[in-house]
Short mmCIF file of C-alpha atoms in Angstrom, two decimals:
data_model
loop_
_atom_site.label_atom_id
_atom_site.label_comp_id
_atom_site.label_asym_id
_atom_site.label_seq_id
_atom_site.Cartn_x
_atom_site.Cartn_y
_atom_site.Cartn_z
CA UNK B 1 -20.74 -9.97 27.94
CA UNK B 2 -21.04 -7.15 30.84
CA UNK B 3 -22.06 -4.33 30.54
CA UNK B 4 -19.61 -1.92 28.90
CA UNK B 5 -18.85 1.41 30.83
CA UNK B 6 -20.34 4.68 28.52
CA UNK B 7 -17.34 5.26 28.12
CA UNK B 8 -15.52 2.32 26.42
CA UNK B 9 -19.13 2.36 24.09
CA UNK B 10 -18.55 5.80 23.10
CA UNK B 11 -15.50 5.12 21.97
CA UNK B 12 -16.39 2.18 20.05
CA UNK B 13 -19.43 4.01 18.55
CA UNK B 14 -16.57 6.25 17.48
CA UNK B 15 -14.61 3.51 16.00
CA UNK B 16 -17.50 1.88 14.04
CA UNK B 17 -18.81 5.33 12.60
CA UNK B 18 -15.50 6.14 11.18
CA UNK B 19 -14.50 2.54 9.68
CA UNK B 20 -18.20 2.73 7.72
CA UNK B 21 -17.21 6.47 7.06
CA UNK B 22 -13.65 5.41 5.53
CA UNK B 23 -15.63 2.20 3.48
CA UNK B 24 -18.41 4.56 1.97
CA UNK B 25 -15.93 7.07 0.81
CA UNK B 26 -13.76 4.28 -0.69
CA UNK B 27 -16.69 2.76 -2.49
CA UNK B 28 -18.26 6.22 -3.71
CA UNK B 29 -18.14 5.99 -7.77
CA UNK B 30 -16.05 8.90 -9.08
CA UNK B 31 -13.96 9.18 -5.64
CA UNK B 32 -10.44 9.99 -6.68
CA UNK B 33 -7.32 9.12 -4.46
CA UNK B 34 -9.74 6.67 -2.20
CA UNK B 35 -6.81 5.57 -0.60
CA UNK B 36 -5.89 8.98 0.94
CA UNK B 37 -9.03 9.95 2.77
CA UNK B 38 -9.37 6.08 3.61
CA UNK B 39 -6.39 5.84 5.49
CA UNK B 40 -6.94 8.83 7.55
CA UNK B 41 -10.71 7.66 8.91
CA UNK B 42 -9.61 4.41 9.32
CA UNK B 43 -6.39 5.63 11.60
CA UNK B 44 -9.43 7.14 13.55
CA UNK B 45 -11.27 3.93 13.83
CA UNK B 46 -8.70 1.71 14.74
CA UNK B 47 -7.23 4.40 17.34
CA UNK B 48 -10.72 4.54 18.91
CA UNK B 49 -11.14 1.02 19.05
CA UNK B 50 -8.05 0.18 20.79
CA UNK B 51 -9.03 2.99 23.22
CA UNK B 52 -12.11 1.46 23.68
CA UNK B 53 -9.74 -1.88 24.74
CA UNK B 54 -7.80 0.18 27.04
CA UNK B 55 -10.96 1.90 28.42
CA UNK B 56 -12.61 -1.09 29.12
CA UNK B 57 -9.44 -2.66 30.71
CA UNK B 58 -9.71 -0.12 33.10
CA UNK B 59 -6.27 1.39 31.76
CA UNK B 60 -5.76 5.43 30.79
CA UNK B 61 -4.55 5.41 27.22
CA UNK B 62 -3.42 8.82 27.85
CA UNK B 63 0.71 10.03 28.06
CA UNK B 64 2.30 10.76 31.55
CA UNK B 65 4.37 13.74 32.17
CA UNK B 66 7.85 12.25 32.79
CA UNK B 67 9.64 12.54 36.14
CA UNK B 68 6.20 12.75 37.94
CA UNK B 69 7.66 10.18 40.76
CA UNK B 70 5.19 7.79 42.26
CA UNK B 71 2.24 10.61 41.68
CA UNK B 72 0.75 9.49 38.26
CA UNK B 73 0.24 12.79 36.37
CA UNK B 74 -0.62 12.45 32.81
CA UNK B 75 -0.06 15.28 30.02
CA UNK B 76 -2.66 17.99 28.55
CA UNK B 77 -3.24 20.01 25.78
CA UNK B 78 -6.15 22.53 26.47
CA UNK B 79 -6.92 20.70 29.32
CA UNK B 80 -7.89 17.73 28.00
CA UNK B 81 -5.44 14.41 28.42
CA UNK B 82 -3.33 13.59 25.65
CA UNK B 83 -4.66 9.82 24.27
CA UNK B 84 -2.25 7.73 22.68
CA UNK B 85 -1.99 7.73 19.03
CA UNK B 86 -2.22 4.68 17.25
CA UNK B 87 1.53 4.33 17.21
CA UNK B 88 1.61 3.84 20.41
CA UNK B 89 -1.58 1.99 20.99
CA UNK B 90 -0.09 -0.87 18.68
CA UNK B 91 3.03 -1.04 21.12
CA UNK B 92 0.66 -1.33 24.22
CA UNK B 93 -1.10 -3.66 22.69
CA UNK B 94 0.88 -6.06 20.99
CA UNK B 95 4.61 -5.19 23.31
CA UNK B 96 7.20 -8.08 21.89
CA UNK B 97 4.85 -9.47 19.07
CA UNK B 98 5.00 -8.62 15.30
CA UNK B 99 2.28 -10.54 13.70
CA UNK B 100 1.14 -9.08 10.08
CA UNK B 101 -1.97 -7.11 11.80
CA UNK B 102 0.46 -4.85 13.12
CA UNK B 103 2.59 -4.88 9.62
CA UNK B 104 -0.16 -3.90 8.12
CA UNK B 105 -1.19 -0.71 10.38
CA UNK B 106 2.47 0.00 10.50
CA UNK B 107 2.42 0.39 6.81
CA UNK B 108 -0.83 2.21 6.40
CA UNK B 109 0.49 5.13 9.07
CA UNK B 110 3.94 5.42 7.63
CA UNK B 111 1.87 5.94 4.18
CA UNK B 112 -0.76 8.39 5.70
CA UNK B 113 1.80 10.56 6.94
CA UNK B 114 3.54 10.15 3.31
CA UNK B 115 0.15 10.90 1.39
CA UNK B 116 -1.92 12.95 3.49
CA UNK B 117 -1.35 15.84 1.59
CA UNK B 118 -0.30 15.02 -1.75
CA UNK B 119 -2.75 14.06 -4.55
CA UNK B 120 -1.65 10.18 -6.40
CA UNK B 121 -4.71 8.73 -7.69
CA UNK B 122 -2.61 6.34 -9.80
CA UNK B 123 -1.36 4.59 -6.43
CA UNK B 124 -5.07 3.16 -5.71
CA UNK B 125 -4.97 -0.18 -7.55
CA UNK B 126 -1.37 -0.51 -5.48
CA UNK B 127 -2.62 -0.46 -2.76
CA UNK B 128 -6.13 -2.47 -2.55
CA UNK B 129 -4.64 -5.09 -0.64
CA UNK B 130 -3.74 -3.71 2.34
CA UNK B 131 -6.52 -1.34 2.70
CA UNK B 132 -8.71 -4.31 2.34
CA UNK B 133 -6.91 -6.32 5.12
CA UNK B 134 -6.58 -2.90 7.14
CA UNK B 135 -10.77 -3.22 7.18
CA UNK B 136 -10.82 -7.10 7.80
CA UNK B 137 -8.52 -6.99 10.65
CA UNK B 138 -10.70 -3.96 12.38
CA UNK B 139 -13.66 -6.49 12.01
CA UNK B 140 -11.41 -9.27 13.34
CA UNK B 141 -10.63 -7.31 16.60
CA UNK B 142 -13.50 -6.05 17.28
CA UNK B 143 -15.83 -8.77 16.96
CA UNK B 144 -12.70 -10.61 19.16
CA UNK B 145 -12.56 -8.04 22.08
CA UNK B 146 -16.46 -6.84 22.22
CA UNK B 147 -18.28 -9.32 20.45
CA UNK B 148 -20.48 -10.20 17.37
CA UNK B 149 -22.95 -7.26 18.37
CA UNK B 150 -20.10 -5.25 17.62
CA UNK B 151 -19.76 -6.19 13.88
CA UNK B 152 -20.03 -3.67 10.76
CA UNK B 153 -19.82 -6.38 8.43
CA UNK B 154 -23.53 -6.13 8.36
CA UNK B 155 -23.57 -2.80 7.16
CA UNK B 156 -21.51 -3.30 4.22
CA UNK B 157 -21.78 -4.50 1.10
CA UNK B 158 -19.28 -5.72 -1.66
CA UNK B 159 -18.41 -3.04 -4.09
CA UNK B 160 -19.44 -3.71 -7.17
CA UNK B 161 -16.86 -3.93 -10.22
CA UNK B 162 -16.97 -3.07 -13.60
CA UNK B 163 -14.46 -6.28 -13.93
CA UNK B 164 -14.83 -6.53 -17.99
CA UNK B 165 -12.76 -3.39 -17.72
CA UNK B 166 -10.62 -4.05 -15.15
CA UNK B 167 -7.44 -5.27 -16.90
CA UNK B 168 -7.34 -2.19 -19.06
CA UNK B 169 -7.87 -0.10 -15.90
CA UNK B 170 -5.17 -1.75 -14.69
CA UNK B 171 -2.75 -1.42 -17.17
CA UNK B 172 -3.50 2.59 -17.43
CA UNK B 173 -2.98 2.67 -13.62
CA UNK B 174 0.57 1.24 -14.13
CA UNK B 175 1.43 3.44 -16.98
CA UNK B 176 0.11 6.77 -15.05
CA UNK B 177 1.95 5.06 -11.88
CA UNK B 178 5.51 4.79 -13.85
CA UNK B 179 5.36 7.79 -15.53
CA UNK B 180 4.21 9.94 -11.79
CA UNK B 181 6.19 12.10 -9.62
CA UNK B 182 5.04 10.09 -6.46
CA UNK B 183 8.93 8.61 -6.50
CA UNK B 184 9.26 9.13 -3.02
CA UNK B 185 6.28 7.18 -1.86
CA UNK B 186 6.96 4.16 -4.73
CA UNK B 187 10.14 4.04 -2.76
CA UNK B 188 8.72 4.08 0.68
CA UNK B 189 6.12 0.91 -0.22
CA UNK B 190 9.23 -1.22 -2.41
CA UNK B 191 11.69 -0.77 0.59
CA UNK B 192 8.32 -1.27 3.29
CA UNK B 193 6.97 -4.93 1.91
CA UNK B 194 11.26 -6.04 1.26
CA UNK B 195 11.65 -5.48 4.73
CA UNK B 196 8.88 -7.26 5.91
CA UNK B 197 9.64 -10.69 7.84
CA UNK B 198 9.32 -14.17 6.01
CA UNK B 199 5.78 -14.92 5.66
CA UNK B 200 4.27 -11.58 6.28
CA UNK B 201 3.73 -10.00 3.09
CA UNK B 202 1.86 -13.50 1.82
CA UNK B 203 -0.50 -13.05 4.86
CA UNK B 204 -3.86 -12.11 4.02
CA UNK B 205 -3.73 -9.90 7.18
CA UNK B 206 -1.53 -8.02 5.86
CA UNK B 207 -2.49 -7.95 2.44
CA UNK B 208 -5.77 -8.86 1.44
CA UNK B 209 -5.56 -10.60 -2.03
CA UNK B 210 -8.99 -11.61 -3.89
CA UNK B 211 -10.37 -13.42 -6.59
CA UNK B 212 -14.59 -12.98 -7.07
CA UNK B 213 -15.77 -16.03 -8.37
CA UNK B 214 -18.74 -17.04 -10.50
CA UNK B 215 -21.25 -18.42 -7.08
CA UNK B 216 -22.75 -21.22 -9.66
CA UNK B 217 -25.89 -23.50 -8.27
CA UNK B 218 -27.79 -26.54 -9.32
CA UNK B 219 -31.22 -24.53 -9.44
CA UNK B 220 -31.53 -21.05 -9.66
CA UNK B 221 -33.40 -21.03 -6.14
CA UNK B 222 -30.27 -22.88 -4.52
CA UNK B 223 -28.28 -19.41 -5.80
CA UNK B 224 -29.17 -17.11 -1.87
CA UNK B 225 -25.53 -15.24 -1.92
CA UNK B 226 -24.40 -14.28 -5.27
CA UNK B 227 -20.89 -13.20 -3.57
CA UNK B 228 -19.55 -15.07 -0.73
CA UNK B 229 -16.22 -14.47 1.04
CA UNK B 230 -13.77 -17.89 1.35
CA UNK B 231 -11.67 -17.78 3.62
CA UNK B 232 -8.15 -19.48 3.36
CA UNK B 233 -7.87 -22.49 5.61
CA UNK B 234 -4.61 -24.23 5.45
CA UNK B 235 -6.36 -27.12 7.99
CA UNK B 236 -8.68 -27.90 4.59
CA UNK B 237 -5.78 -28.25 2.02
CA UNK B 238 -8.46 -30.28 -0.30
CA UNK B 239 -10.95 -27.78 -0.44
CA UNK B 240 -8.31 -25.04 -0.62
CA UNK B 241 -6.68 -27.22 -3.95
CA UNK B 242 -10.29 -27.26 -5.52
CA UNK B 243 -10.60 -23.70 -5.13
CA UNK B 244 -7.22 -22.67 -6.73
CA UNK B 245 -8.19 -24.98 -9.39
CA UNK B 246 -11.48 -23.27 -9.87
CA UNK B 247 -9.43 -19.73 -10.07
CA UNK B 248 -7.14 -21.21 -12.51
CA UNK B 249 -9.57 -21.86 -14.80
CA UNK B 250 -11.70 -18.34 -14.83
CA UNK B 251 -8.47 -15.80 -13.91
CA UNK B 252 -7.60 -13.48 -16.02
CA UNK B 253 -4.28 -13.92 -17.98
CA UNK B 254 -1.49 -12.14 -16.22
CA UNK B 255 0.91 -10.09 -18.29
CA UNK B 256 3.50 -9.30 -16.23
CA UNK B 257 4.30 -6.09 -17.20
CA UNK B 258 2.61 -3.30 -19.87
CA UNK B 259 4.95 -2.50 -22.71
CA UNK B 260 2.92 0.61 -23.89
CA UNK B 261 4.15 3.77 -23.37
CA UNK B 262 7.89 2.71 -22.47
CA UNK B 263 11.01 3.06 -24.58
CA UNK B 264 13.21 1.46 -25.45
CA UNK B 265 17.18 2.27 -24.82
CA UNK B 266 17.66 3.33 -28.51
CA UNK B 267 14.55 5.75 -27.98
CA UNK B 268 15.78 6.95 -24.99
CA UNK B 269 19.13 7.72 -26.48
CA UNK B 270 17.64 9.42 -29.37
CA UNK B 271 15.29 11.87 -27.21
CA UNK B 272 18.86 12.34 -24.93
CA UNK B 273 20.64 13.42 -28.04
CA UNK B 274 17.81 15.94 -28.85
CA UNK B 275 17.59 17.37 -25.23
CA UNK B 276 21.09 17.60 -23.98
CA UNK B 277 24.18 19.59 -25.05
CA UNK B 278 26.14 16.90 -25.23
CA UNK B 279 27.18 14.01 -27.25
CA UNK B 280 25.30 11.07 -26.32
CA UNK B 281 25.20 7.31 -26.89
CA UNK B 282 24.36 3.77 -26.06
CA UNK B 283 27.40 3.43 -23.51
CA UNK B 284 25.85 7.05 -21.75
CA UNK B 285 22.97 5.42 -21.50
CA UNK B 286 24.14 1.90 -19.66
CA UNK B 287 26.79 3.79 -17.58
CA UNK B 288 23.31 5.89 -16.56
CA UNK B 289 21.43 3.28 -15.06
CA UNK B 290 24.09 1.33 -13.68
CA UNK B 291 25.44 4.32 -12.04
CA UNK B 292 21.34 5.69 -10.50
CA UNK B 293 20.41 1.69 -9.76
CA UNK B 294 17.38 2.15 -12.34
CA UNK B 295 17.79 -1.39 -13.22
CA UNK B 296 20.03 -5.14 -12.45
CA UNK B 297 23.02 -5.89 -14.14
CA UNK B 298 21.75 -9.01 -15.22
CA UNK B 299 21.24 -11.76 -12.58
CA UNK B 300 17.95 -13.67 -14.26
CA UNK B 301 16.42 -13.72 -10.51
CA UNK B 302 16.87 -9.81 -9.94
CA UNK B 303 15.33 -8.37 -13.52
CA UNK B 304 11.99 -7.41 -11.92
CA UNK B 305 13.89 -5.37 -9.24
CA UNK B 306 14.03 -2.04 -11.09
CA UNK B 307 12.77 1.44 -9.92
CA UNK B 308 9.28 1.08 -11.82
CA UNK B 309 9.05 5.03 -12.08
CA UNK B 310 12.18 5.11 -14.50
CA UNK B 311 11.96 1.31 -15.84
CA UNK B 312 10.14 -1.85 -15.91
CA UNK B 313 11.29 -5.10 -16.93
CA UNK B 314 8.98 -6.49 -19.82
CA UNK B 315 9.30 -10.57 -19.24
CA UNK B 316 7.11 -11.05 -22.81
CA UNK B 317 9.70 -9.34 -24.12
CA UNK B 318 12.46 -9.90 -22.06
CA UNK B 319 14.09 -6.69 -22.17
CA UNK B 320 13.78 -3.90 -19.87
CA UNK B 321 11.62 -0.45 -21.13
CA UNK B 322 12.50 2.91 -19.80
CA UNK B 323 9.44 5.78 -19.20
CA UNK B 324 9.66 9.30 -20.12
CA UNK B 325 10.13 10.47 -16.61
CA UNK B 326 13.56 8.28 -16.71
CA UNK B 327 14.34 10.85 -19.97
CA UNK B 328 12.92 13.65 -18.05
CA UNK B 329 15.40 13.00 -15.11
CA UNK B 330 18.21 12.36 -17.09
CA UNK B 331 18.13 15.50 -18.85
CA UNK B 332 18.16 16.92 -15.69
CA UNK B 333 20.95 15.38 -14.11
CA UNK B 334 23.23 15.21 -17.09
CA UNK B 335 23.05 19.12 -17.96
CA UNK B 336 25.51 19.94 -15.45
CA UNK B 337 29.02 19.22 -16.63
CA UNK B 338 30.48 17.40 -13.64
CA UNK B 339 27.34 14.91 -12.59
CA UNK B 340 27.89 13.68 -16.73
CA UNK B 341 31.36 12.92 -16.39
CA UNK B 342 30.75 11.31 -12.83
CA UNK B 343 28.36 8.97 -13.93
CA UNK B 344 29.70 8.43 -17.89
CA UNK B 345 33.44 8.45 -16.77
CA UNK B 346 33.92 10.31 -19.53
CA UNK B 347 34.24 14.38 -19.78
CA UNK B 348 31.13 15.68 -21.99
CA UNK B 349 31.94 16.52 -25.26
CA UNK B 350 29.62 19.63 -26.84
CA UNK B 351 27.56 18.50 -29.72
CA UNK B 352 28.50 19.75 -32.80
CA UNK B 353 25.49 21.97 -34.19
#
């Protein structure tokens, strides 16, 4: 490869210092909310590596004043041009095409600017995936455009993972995760991967979804890499069949959803009755979740589409179980005389002391 110009390898130096930056901090033990402070350093790297593209292209990445005519001027702020943000460095880059890379960093800046300065540990297991393809694609591109030189994958290790614990974690993450105020966000990420074109969200460069396997050998000797990454290839559909049969037999059992800590309607009714002024039952209930879209009607291929901050649909169970924030909010809502009749039908009727 040429010689790169000191200034496309300053910006790559740039690029690679905050990607291992973004990794460390995610990795520290005892970080909380790695996903915030990720996000932003690894906005930085990717924004300095596509610089370092444009750079080396011989193309300004900076903004133009408009109306400038023929004569190219380009904007300042202290005197210094104004780069493109990585906004627009993805729409320089890729113009026409949407391929999950660019899902993926779409996501992650719409949930910077969502997160930045709010504090939701409980959204870290959530959101593994596409932090993890976020780092995989940066490797991708820059190995692509500038070479194997280039790579940080040298400089990083796996993290390591107390994974005896990790269902429990898990299932505390989901409870803290119902029962947050982050509603606004949960939103944002539901309505985010819906949207997403056919075949997108299953991408791995979009999402990066794992499995770390038991690296077994004949003789102990034979064992060099205890972890090794493996690739999908749909070209080797054998290999890939042996593989899924191999994490069939050491995954963990999935339970689809965690039961503790939700309540049922009759427990929700009952906490209702001993919050709110007025009479309450089992039809104020119903007519409350049809009316706020907290759950489906019924359709057997829509139960898991529920807002999981208010209610979760329990398929062991198959029923649906409501959190305490769902109580919280409908106390709320329902104090005020005209929302209860709106969304009971029915005028509100004092409860007799």
């Amino acid at each position: 490869m040429p010689r790169l110009a000191r200034t496309v390898v300053a910006h790559l130096e740039k690029a690679r210092s905050a990607c291992l930056a973004a990794v460390e901090n995610y990795n520290r033990p005892g970080t909380a909310f790695r996903t915030r402070t990720y996000t932003m350093l690894m906005t930085v790297a990717w924004t300095s590596l596509f610089h370092a593209f444009f750079y080396r292209r011989r193309q300004k990445p900076w903004y133009r004043q408009p109306g400038t005519g023929r004569q190219i001027r380009y904007k300042r702020i202290d005197g210094e041009p104004c780069h493109w943000e990585l906004r627009e460095c993805l729409r320089q880059y890729y113009g026409d095409m949407n391929p999950p890379q660019r899902a993926n960093l779409q996501f992650m800046l719409a949930l910077r600017n969502k997160i930045e300065h709010r504090y939701y540990p409980e959204l870290d297991p959530a959101l593994y995936g596409e932090c993890q393809a976020m780092l995989m694609n940066f490797e991708e591109l820059l190995t692509k455009e500038f070479g194997e030189t280039q790579a940080v994958g040298g400089q990083l290790a796996v993290s390591l993972q107390f994974s005896a614990l990790r269902p429990e974690a898990q299932q505390e993450a989901l409870r803290r995760l119902q029962t947050s105020q982050a509603k606004d966000v949960l939103e944002f990420i539901e309505r985010f991967r819906a949207n997403l074109a056919p075949g997108v969200f299953e991408s791995s460069a979009y999402s990066m979804r794992v499995f770390l396997l038991p690296k077994l050998a004949v003789r102990e000797r034979n064992a060099d890499l205890a972890v090794e990454w493996v690739p999908y290839d749909k070209t080797k559909p054998e290999a890939m069949e042996k593989l899924q049969q191999a994490i069939t037999l050491i995954k963990e059992k999935r339970v689809p959803v965690v039961s503790e800590g939700l309540l049922k309607p009759s427990e929700v009714v009952e906490r209702l009755r001993e919050r709110l002024p007025f009479r309450v039952n089992m039809h104020t209930h119903t007519q409350a979740w049809r009316m706020y879209g907290v759950r489906p009607a019924g359709d057997a291929e829509e139960k898991a589409r529920t807002r999981p901050e208010f209610c979760v649909y329990d398929e062991l169970a198959n029923g649906y179980g409501y959190t305490t924030a769902w109580v919280d909010y409908l106390c709320q809502e329902l104090q005020d005389e005209e929302e209860f009749a709106r969304v009971t039908g029915k005028a509100p009727v004092l409860e007799e002391s």
